Amino acid sequence: MNIDWGQSFNFLPVPTDIHFGCGMLSSLPVHVRTLGGRRAFVVTDPGVRAAGIVDRLTAVLERESIDFAVYDQVTADSGSTLISEAVEELKGSGAEVIVGIGGGSALDTAKAVAALATNPGSPLDYVGLHKVTVPSLPFIAIPTTAGTGSEVSLWSVFTDDARKLKVAIGGVRLFPAVALCDPDLTLELPSALTASTGMDALAHAVECYTNDACQPISGALALRAIELIGTHLRRAALNGRDRQSRYAMMLASTMAGVAMNSTRLGLAHALAMPLGSGDLKIPHGVAVAVALPAVMQFNCTAAPNRFAAVARALGERVEDASPLEAAARAAAAVRRLADDVDIPMHLSGFGLKEEHVSTVVEEAMKSGNVAVNPRRTTPQELSRILGSIV
Ligand SMILES: [Fe+2]
């Protein structure tokens, strides 16, 4: 790994108590009780409910005589109104602990509900960083995809309903109290979701490792996550019942999630916010997965040694290559990986048209992820990148 020996840096410690392992769901009652809960408020979405995972969770709670209420109306990138409604249900339920189970939208919604349970007003009052000042209600995050890293992140992303725009609240008060990472919960995840969420985790690791804010502690986690994803994502997408690859992917996702809290990300994530907004509403994992190879191709000349390390982590032979050639192999390797797991090359199938480019780029340029991207980026350059994946 590349270390800049003169670098000063900050690593934000993740206070979340991480419990990782197959079957870890069964430990939920212990953690609810440790956090002082006699009643839990479970936040999830209809898909997780239909997959039978909520029933497994509630059976675990019933066995240990822990009372619960379930809110299962989370939608993709839940809106601010939905979050406020869920907060009212929570308050009516009398629960002391929130349990979020699902993908990024379910966990981010549960995270916002936990914050709004103790901080007055609307979620929109807290958009930005460190505006949540009162500690959240205790929140246990249980991911059912290996991608978002939300179970260990300080961000909650949701939709501002009035502006139809994805926004985020972030800060140390948002960290889940406990993350229960149980790879068995991903065994039934369909191949397409496995692929897009896995590519999202890869984007977290690659953007974290190669951006201007990267530092040795986050970098070590990110590089190991890249290795794991390069080795295991194809197998997980091809055969969802492969427990070893499911374990590796969830491990990689959580490691990348810890890493990115300290560094922010890059252009793929800057683009994903507006691509997931308005009438487009392209799923986050898909937007990031399609954008990542094009963004890497643009960025690789700005940090060739770091991109060369990414290429090595992905199993590429780079000993015979110049730093620039080695860096380009990282972008090519990610493009091959995306292709192998059936990520499309373009977003036209998800409704993206040439006419969207200027508004998406205008919003994307406002992202803090542009400021840390390894290559300085003009709106014209970002338009060219986005234009290449329309
Ligand atoms: Fe992401």
Short mmCIF file of C-alpha atoms and ligand atoms in Angstrom, two decimals:
data_model
loop_
_atom_site.label_atom_id
_atom_site.label_comp_id
_atom_site.label_asym_id
_atom_site.label_seq_id
_atom_site.Cartn_x
_atom_site.Cartn_y
_atom_site.Cartn_z
CA MET A 1 0.00 0.00 0.00
CA ASN A 2 1.14 3.55 -0.72
CA ILE A 3 1.97 5.69 2.31
CA ASP A 4 2.81 9.38 2.13
CA TRP A 5 5.33 9.60 4.99
CA GLY A 6 4.73 13.33 5.50
CA GLN A 7 0.94 13.13 5.63
CA SER A 8 -1.04 14.45 8.61
CA PHE A 9 -4.42 12.77 8.88
CA ASN A 10 -7.48 12.03 10.96
CA PHE A 11 -9.13 8.63 11.34
CA LEU A 12 -12.65 8.85 12.69
CA PRO A 13 -13.16 5.90 15.05
CA VAL A 14 -16.42 4.04 14.46
CA PRO A 15 -18.19 3.65 17.82
CA THR A 16 -20.53 0.97 16.49
CA ASP A 17 -20.22 -2.37 18.31
CA ILE A 18 -19.74 -4.74 15.35
CA HIS A 19 -20.75 -8.40 15.72
CA PHE A 20 -19.98 -10.45 12.63
CA GLY A 21 -20.71 -14.07 11.75
CA CYS A 22 -23.10 -16.58 10.21
CA GLY A 23 -26.20 -16.89 12.40
CA MET A 24 -25.46 -13.62 14.23
CA LEU A 25 -29.15 -12.63 13.97
CA SER A 26 -29.85 -14.95 16.91
CA SER A 27 -27.84 -12.67 19.23
CA LEU A 28 -30.30 -9.78 18.71
CA PRO A 29 -32.17 -10.15 22.03
CA VAL A 30 -28.94 -9.82 24.02
CA HIS A 31 -28.15 -6.53 22.31
CA VAL A 32 -31.69 -5.15 22.67
CA ARG A 33 -31.50 -5.87 26.42
CA THR A 34 -27.95 -4.48 26.77
CA LEU A 35 -29.19 -1.23 25.23
CA GLY A 36 -31.94 -1.03 27.84
CA GLY A 37 -34.79 -2.11 25.60
CA ARG A 38 -37.86 -4.07 26.66
CA ARG A 39 -39.65 -3.22 23.42
CA ALA A 40 -38.08 -2.92 19.95
CA PHE A 41 -39.28 -0.91 16.95
CA VAL A 42 -38.34 -2.84 13.78
CA VAL A 43 -37.88 -0.77 10.60
CA THR A 44 -37.80 -2.59 7.27
CA ASP A 45 -39.22 -2.70 3.74
CA PRO A 46 -41.88 -4.90 2.09
CA GLY A 47 -39.24 -6.85 0.12
CA VAL A 48 -37.39 -7.97 3.25
CA ARG A 49 -40.75 -8.85 4.80
CA ALA A 50 -41.75 -10.90 1.72
CA ALA A 51 -38.39 -12.74 1.81
CA GLY A 52 -39.33 -14.06 5.27
CA ILE A 53 -36.43 -12.32 7.00
CA VAL A 54 -38.66 -10.18 9.25
CA ASP A 55 -40.44 -13.33 10.46
CA ARG A 56 -37.06 -14.86 11.34
CA LEU A 57 -36.17 -11.71 13.29
CA THR A 58 -39.45 -11.47 15.17
CA ALA A 59 -39.28 -15.21 16.02
CA VAL A 60 -35.88 -14.57 17.65
CA LEU A 61 -37.39 -11.72 19.70
CA GLU A 62 -40.46 -13.78 20.68
CA ARG A 63 -38.28 -16.65 21.90
CA GLU A 64 -36.66 -14.26 24.38
CA SER A 65 -39.96 -12.55 25.29
CA ILE A 66 -38.98 -9.18 23.84
CA ASP A 67 -41.97 -7.13 22.74
CA PHE A 68 -41.84 -5.42 19.33
CA ALA A 69 -43.67 -3.35 16.74
CA VAL A 70 -42.87 -3.56 13.02
CA TYR A 71 -42.81 -0.68 10.52
CA ASP A 72 -42.40 -2.28 7.07
CA GLN A 73 -43.27 0.56 4.69
CA VAL A 74 -39.74 1.75 3.82
CA THR A 75 -39.36 2.59 0.12
CA ALA A 76 -36.24 3.01 -2.01
CA ASP A 77 -34.51 6.14 -0.68
CA SER A 78 -37.44 6.84 1.66
CA GLY A 79 -38.89 10.32 1.62
CA SER A 80 -38.74 12.86 4.43
CA THR A 81 -42.51 12.52 4.97
CA LEU A 82 -42.25 8.74 5.40
CA ILE A 83 -39.50 9.20 7.99
CA SER A 84 -41.67 11.63 9.98
CA GLU A 85 -44.59 9.16 9.84
CA ALA A 86 -42.35 6.35 11.09
CA VAL A 87 -41.14 8.57 13.96
CA GLU A 88 -44.78 9.11 15.03
CA GLU A 89 -45.40 5.33 14.94
CA LEU A 90 -42.26 4.77 16.98
CA LYS A 91 -43.39 7.27 19.62
CA GLY A 92 -46.80 5.58 19.77
CA SER A 93 -45.17 2.18 20.20
CA GLY A 94 -43.27 3.04 23.38
CA ALA A 95 -40.16 1.22 22.08
CA GLU A 96 -36.77 2.10 23.55
CA VAL A 97 -34.59 0.49 20.86
CA ILE A 98 -34.79 0.68 17.05
CA VAL A 99 -33.83 -2.31 14.92
CA GLY A 100 -33.26 -1.61 11.21
CA ILE A 101 -33.09 -4.65 8.94
CA GLY A 102 -32.64 -4.55 5.16
CA GLY A 103 -30.59 -2.83 2.50
CA GLY A 104 -29.31 0.72 2.51
CA SER A 105 -32.73 2.37 2.35
CA ALA A 106 -34.09 0.43 5.34
CA LEU A 107 -30.98 1.05 7.43
CA ASP A 108 -30.73 4.73 6.49
CA THR A 109 -34.43 5.23 7.26
CA ALA A 110 -34.10 3.49 10.62
CA LYS A 111 -31.03 5.61 11.37
CA ALA A 112 -32.96 8.82 10.64
CA VAL A 113 -35.92 7.60 12.73
CA ALA A 114 -33.56 6.94 15.66
CA ALA A 115 -32.18 10.49 15.36
CA LEU A 116 -35.58 12.15 14.98
CA ALA A 117 -36.89 10.26 18.02
CA THR A 118 -34.75 12.49 20.22
CA ASN A 119 -34.14 15.56 18.04
CA PRO A 120 -37.24 17.70 17.36
CA GLY A 121 -38.59 18.76 13.98
CA SER A 122 -38.31 17.38 10.47
CA PRO A 123 -35.43 15.30 9.03
CA LEU A 124 -34.91 18.18 6.60
CA ASP A 125 -33.86 20.41 9.54
CA TYR A 126 -30.71 18.30 9.90
CA VAL A 127 -29.48 17.98 6.31
CA GLY A 128 -25.70 18.34 6.29
CA LEU A 129 -22.99 17.28 8.71
CA HIS A 130 -23.06 17.36 12.54
CA LYS A 131 -26.45 19.10 12.87
CA VAL A 132 -27.89 16.29 14.99
CA THR A 133 -26.81 17.25 18.51
CA VAL A 134 -28.83 15.03 20.88
CA PRO A 135 -27.83 11.34 21.01
CA SER A 136 -30.14 9.15 18.91
CA LEU A 137 -32.33 6.43 20.36
CA PRO A 138 -30.23 3.23 20.49
CA PHE A 139 -30.18 1.73 16.99
CA ILE A 140 -29.23 -1.81 15.94
CA ALA A 141 -28.43 -2.16 12.22
CA ILE A 142 -28.77 -5.54 10.49
CA PRO A 143 -27.79 -5.47 6.78
CA THR A 144 -29.35 -7.92 4.31
CA THR A 145 -27.20 -6.78 1.39
CA ALA A 146 -23.40 -6.56 1.17
CA GLY A 147 -22.90 -3.11 -0.21
CA THR A 148 -23.96 0.08 1.51
CA GLY A 149 -21.88 -0.12 4.69
CA SER A 150 -24.73 1.82 6.33
CA GLU A 151 -24.45 -0.43 9.40
CA VAL A 152 -21.17 1.31 10.30
CA SER A 153 -21.63 4.71 8.68
CA LEU A 154 -22.48 8.14 10.03
CA TRP A 155 -24.70 9.00 7.03
CA SER A 156 -28.41 8.61 6.41
CA VAL A 157 -29.49 9.29 2.81
CA PHE A 158 -33.15 9.97 1.99
CA THR A 159 -35.30 11.99 -0.41
CA ASP A 160 -36.39 15.56 0.22
CA ASP A 161 -39.99 15.07 -0.93
CA ALA A 162 -40.63 18.73 -1.76
CA ARG A 163 -37.53 19.08 -3.97
CA LYS A 164 -37.49 15.41 -5.14
CA LEU A 165 -33.79 15.44 -4.35
CA LYS A 166 -31.65 12.95 -2.46
CA VAL A 167 -30.10 14.54 0.63
CA ALA A 168 -28.12 13.27 3.60
CA ILE A 169 -27.78 13.90 7.30
CA GLY A 170 -24.52 12.89 8.87
CA GLY A 171 -22.54 13.06 12.08
CA VAL A 172 -21.24 11.06 14.99
CA ARG A 173 -24.71 10.94 16.62
CA LEU A 174 -25.92 8.91 13.62
CA PHE A 175 -23.67 5.88 14.10
CA PRO A 176 -25.63 2.71 14.91
CA ALA A 177 -25.01 1.49 18.46
CA VAL A 178 -24.67 -2.10 17.24
CA ALA A 179 -24.17 -3.71 13.83
CA LEU A 180 -25.17 -7.36 13.50
CA CYS A 181 -23.53 -8.57 10.29
CA ASP A 182 -24.91 -12.01 9.42
CA PRO A 183 -23.81 -13.21 5.96
CA ASP A 184 -26.54 -15.90 6.05
CA LEU A 185 -29.12 -13.11 5.60
CA THR A 186 -27.73 -12.51 2.09
CA LEU A 187 -27.95 -16.13 0.87
CA GLU A 188 -31.25 -15.53 -0.97
CA LEU A 189 -30.33 -12.12 -2.40
CA PRO A 190 -30.99 -12.20 -6.19
CA SER A 191 -27.98 -12.07 -8.50
CA ALA A 192 -28.69 -8.59 -9.91
CA LEU A 193 -28.93 -7.06 -6.42
CA THR A 194 -25.85 -8.98 -5.30
CA ALA A 195 -23.98 -7.51 -8.27
CA SER A 196 -25.05 -3.88 -7.94
CA THR A 197 -24.68 -3.72 -4.15
CA GLY A 198 -21.32 -5.51 -4.38
CA MET A 199 -20.12 -2.98 -6.95
CA ASP A 200 -21.29 -0.21 -4.59
CA ALA A 201 -19.04 -1.68 -1.89
CA LEU A 202 -16.19 -1.82 -4.41
CA ALA A 203 -16.81 1.84 -5.28
CA HIS A 204 -16.65 2.76 -1.58
CA ALA A 205 -13.28 1.03 -1.29
CA VAL A 206 -11.80 2.29 -4.57
CA GLU A 207 -12.99 5.89 -4.17
CA CYS A 208 -11.85 5.91 -0.53
CA TYR A 209 -8.41 4.47 -1.38
CA THR A 210 -7.70 6.72 -4.36
CA ASN A 211 -9.11 10.09 -3.28
CA ASP A 212 -7.17 13.04 -1.85
CA ALA A 213 -8.38 12.38 1.72
CA CYS A 214 -7.15 8.78 1.87
CA GLN A 215 -4.84 7.92 4.73
CA PRO A 216 -3.07 4.75 5.89
CA ILE A 217 -5.70 3.37 8.29
CA SER A 218 -8.69 3.81 5.98
CA GLY A 219 -6.45 2.79 3.10
CA ALA A 220 -5.52 -0.55 4.65
CA LEU A 221 -9.18 -1.42 5.19
CA ALA A 222 -10.17 -0.25 1.71
CA LEU A 223 -7.40 -2.18 -0.05
CA ARG A 224 -8.29 -5.42 1.73
CA ALA A 225 -11.95 -4.85 0.83
CA ILE A 226 -10.96 -4.47 -2.84
CA GLU A 227 -9.05 -7.79 -2.70
CA LEU A 228 -12.03 -9.59 -1.16
CA ILE A 229 -14.49 -8.19 -3.70
CA GLY A 230 -12.18 -8.96 -6.64
CA THR A 231 -11.95 -12.57 -5.46
CA HIS A 232 -15.55 -13.19 -4.37
CA LEU A 233 -18.12 -10.97 -6.13
CA ARG A 234 -18.32 -13.12 -9.28
CA ARG A 235 -18.95 -16.26 -7.19
CA ALA A 236 -21.55 -14.53 -4.99
CA ALA A 237 -23.44 -13.26 -8.06
CA LEU A 238 -23.24 -16.63 -9.83
CA ASN A 239 -24.15 -18.82 -6.87
CA GLY A 240 -25.93 -17.00 -4.09
CA ARG A 241 -25.77 -20.05 -1.80
CA ASP A 242 -21.96 -19.95 -1.72
CA ARG A 243 -21.49 -19.11 1.97
CA GLN A 244 -17.78 -18.36 1.70
CA SER A 245 -18.28 -15.69 -0.94
CA ARG A 246 -21.28 -14.27 0.94
CA TYR A 247 -19.12 -14.05 4.08
CA ALA A 248 -16.31 -12.36 2.15
CA MET A 249 -18.64 -9.84 0.49
CA MET A 250 -20.27 -8.81 3.76
CA LEU A 251 -16.86 -8.50 5.38
CA ALA A 252 -15.65 -6.32 2.49
CA SER A 253 -18.76 -4.15 2.64
CA THR A 254 -18.38 -3.52 6.36
CA MET A 255 -14.63 -2.84 6.08
CA ALA A 256 -15.19 -0.35 3.25
CA GLY A 257 -17.97 1.26 5.29
CA VAL A 258 -15.63 1.83 8.24
CA ALA A 259 -12.95 3.19 5.92
CA MET A 260 -15.10 5.72 4.07
CA ASN A 261 -16.34 7.57 7.15
CA SER A 262 -12.97 9.32 7.35
CA THR A 263 -12.42 10.09 3.68
CA ARG A 264 -15.64 10.66 1.76
CA LEU A 265 -15.66 9.23 -1.79
CA GLY A 266 -15.44 10.53 -5.37
CA LEU A 267 -17.19 11.27 -8.66
CA ALA A 268 -19.15 8.00 -8.90
CA HIS A 269 -20.88 8.83 -5.64
CA ALA A 270 -21.27 12.51 -6.54
CA LEU A 271 -23.17 11.42 -9.67
CA ALA A 272 -25.23 8.76 -7.86
CA MET A 273 -27.08 11.29 -5.66
CA PRO A 274 -28.78 13.24 -8.51
CA LEU A 275 -29.12 10.06 -10.59
CA GLY A 276 -31.21 8.69 -7.73
CA SER A 277 -33.30 11.85 -7.48
CA GLY A 278 -36.22 13.47 -9.34
CA ASP A 279 -38.01 11.31 -11.87
CA LEU A 280 -34.91 9.21 -12.60
CA LYS A 281 -34.67 7.44 -9.22
CA ILE A 282 -31.95 5.09 -10.47
CA PRO A 283 -31.06 2.65 -7.66
CA HIS A 284 -27.88 3.76 -5.89
CA GLY A 285 -25.98 0.51 -6.48
CA VAL A 286 -26.80 0.50 -10.21
CA ALA A 287 -25.84 4.16 -10.70
CA VAL A 288 -22.53 3.69 -8.89
CA ALA A 289 -21.76 0.36 -10.57
CA VAL A 290 -22.24 1.77 -14.07
CA ALA A 291 -20.37 5.01 -13.30
CA LEU A 292 -17.38 3.48 -11.51
CA PRO A 293 -15.36 2.15 -14.49
CA ALA A 294 -15.79 5.43 -16.41
CA VAL A 295 -14.82 7.49 -13.34
CA MET A 296 -11.74 5.31 -12.73
CA GLN A 297 -10.66 5.72 -16.34
CA PHE A 298 -10.85 9.51 -15.89
CA ASN A 299 -9.12 9.52 -12.50
CA CYS A 300 -6.36 6.96 -12.91
CA THR A 301 -3.75 9.34 -14.33
CA ALA A 302 -4.11 11.63 -11.28
CA ALA A 303 -2.98 9.02 -8.74
CA PRO A 304 -1.21 6.30 -10.76
CA ASN A 305 0.51 4.58 -7.84
CA ARG A 306 -2.73 4.27 -5.89
CA PHE A 307 -4.61 2.95 -8.91
CA ALA A 308 -1.74 0.53 -9.56
CA ALA A 309 -2.23 -0.79 -6.02
CA VAL A 310 -5.95 -1.21 -6.81
CA ALA A 311 -5.00 -3.19 -9.93
CA ARG A 312 -2.71 -5.45 -7.85
CA ALA A 313 -5.46 -5.93 -5.23
CA LEU A 314 -7.77 -7.04 -8.04
CA GLY A 315 -5.24 -9.67 -9.08
CA GLU A 316 -3.79 -7.87 -12.11
CA ARG A 317 -0.15 -8.44 -13.03
CA VAL A 318 1.47 -5.01 -13.13
CA GLU A 319 5.19 -5.76 -12.59
CA ASP A 320 5.89 -5.27 -16.28
CA ALA A 321 3.89 -2.05 -16.55
CA SER A 322 4.69 1.63 -16.09
CA PRO A 323 2.71 3.32 -13.27
CA LEU A 324 0.30 4.82 -15.81
CA GLU A 325 -0.22 1.51 -17.59
CA ALA A 326 -0.72 -0.24 -14.24
CA ALA A 327 -3.28 2.40 -13.20
CA ALA A 328 -5.20 1.94 -16.44
CA ARG A 329 -5.34 -1.81 -15.73
CA ALA A 330 -7.30 -1.06 -12.52
CA ALA A 331 -10.03 0.67 -14.54
CA ALA A 332 -10.04 -2.14 -17.10
CA ALA A 333 -10.23 -4.80 -14.37
CA VAL A 334 -13.23 -3.11 -12.76
CA ARG A 335 -14.92 -2.86 -16.16
CA ARG A 336 -14.39 -6.60 -16.71
CA LEU A 337 -15.71 -7.40 -13.24
CA ALA A 338 -18.81 -5.25 -13.84
CA ASP A 339 -19.35 -7.00 -17.18
CA ASP A 340 -18.91 -10.46 -15.64
CA VAL A 341 -21.66 -9.78 -13.07
CA ASP A 342 -23.99 -8.36 -15.76
CA ILE A 343 -23.81 -4.69 -14.84
CA PRO A 344 -24.86 -2.77 -17.97
CA MET A 345 -22.44 -0.35 -19.65
CA HIS A 346 -25.09 2.38 -19.87
CA LEU A 347 -27.97 3.82 -17.85
CA SER A 348 -30.37 4.42 -20.77
CA GLY A 349 -32.26 1.28 -19.70
CA PHE A 350 -32.89 3.03 -16.37
CA GLY A 351 -34.33 6.15 -18.03
CA LEU A 352 -31.21 8.32 -18.32
CA LYS A 353 -31.26 10.49 -21.45
CA GLU A 354 -28.92 13.14 -22.91
CA GLU A 355 -31.37 15.82 -21.75
CA HIS A 356 -30.71 14.87 -18.10
CA VAL A 357 -26.94 15.38 -18.28
CA SER A 358 -26.73 19.12 -17.52
CA THR A 359 -29.04 19.02 -14.47
CA VAL A 360 -27.43 15.87 -13.06
CA VAL A 361 -23.95 17.38 -13.47
CA GLU A 362 -25.04 20.70 -11.94
CA GLU A 363 -26.25 18.88 -8.80
CA ALA A 364 -23.30 16.48 -8.71
CA MET A 365 -20.78 19.34 -8.76
CA LYS A 366 -22.20 20.55 -5.40
CA SER A 367 -21.19 17.28 -3.71
CA GLY A 368 -18.40 17.18 -1.16
CA ASN A 369 -17.24 14.05 -2.98
CA VAL A 370 -16.05 16.22 -5.90
CA ALA A 371 -13.69 18.18 -3.66
CA VAL A 372 -11.78 15.05 -2.60
CA ASN A 373 -11.79 13.35 -6.02
CA PRO A 374 -8.17 12.69 -7.04
CA ARG A 375 -8.46 14.63 -10.32
CA ARG A 376 -9.79 18.17 -10.36
CA THR A 377 -12.99 18.07 -12.36
CA THR A 378 -14.77 20.69 -14.43
CA PRO A 379 -18.51 20.47 -15.19
CA GLN A 380 -17.57 19.84 -18.84
CA GLU A 381 -15.40 16.85 -17.87
CA LEU A 382 -18.11 15.44 -15.61
CA SER A 383 -20.60 15.90 -18.47
CA ARG A 384 -18.32 13.85 -20.73
CA ILE A 385 -18.06 11.08 -18.11
CA LEU A 386 -21.84 11.00 -17.65
CA GLY A 387 -22.41 11.28 -21.40
CA SER A 388 -20.31 8.12 -21.89
CA ILE A 389 -22.73 6.06 -19.75
CA VAL A 390 -26.07 7.46 -21.01
FE FE B 1 -22.48 3.89 -2.14
#
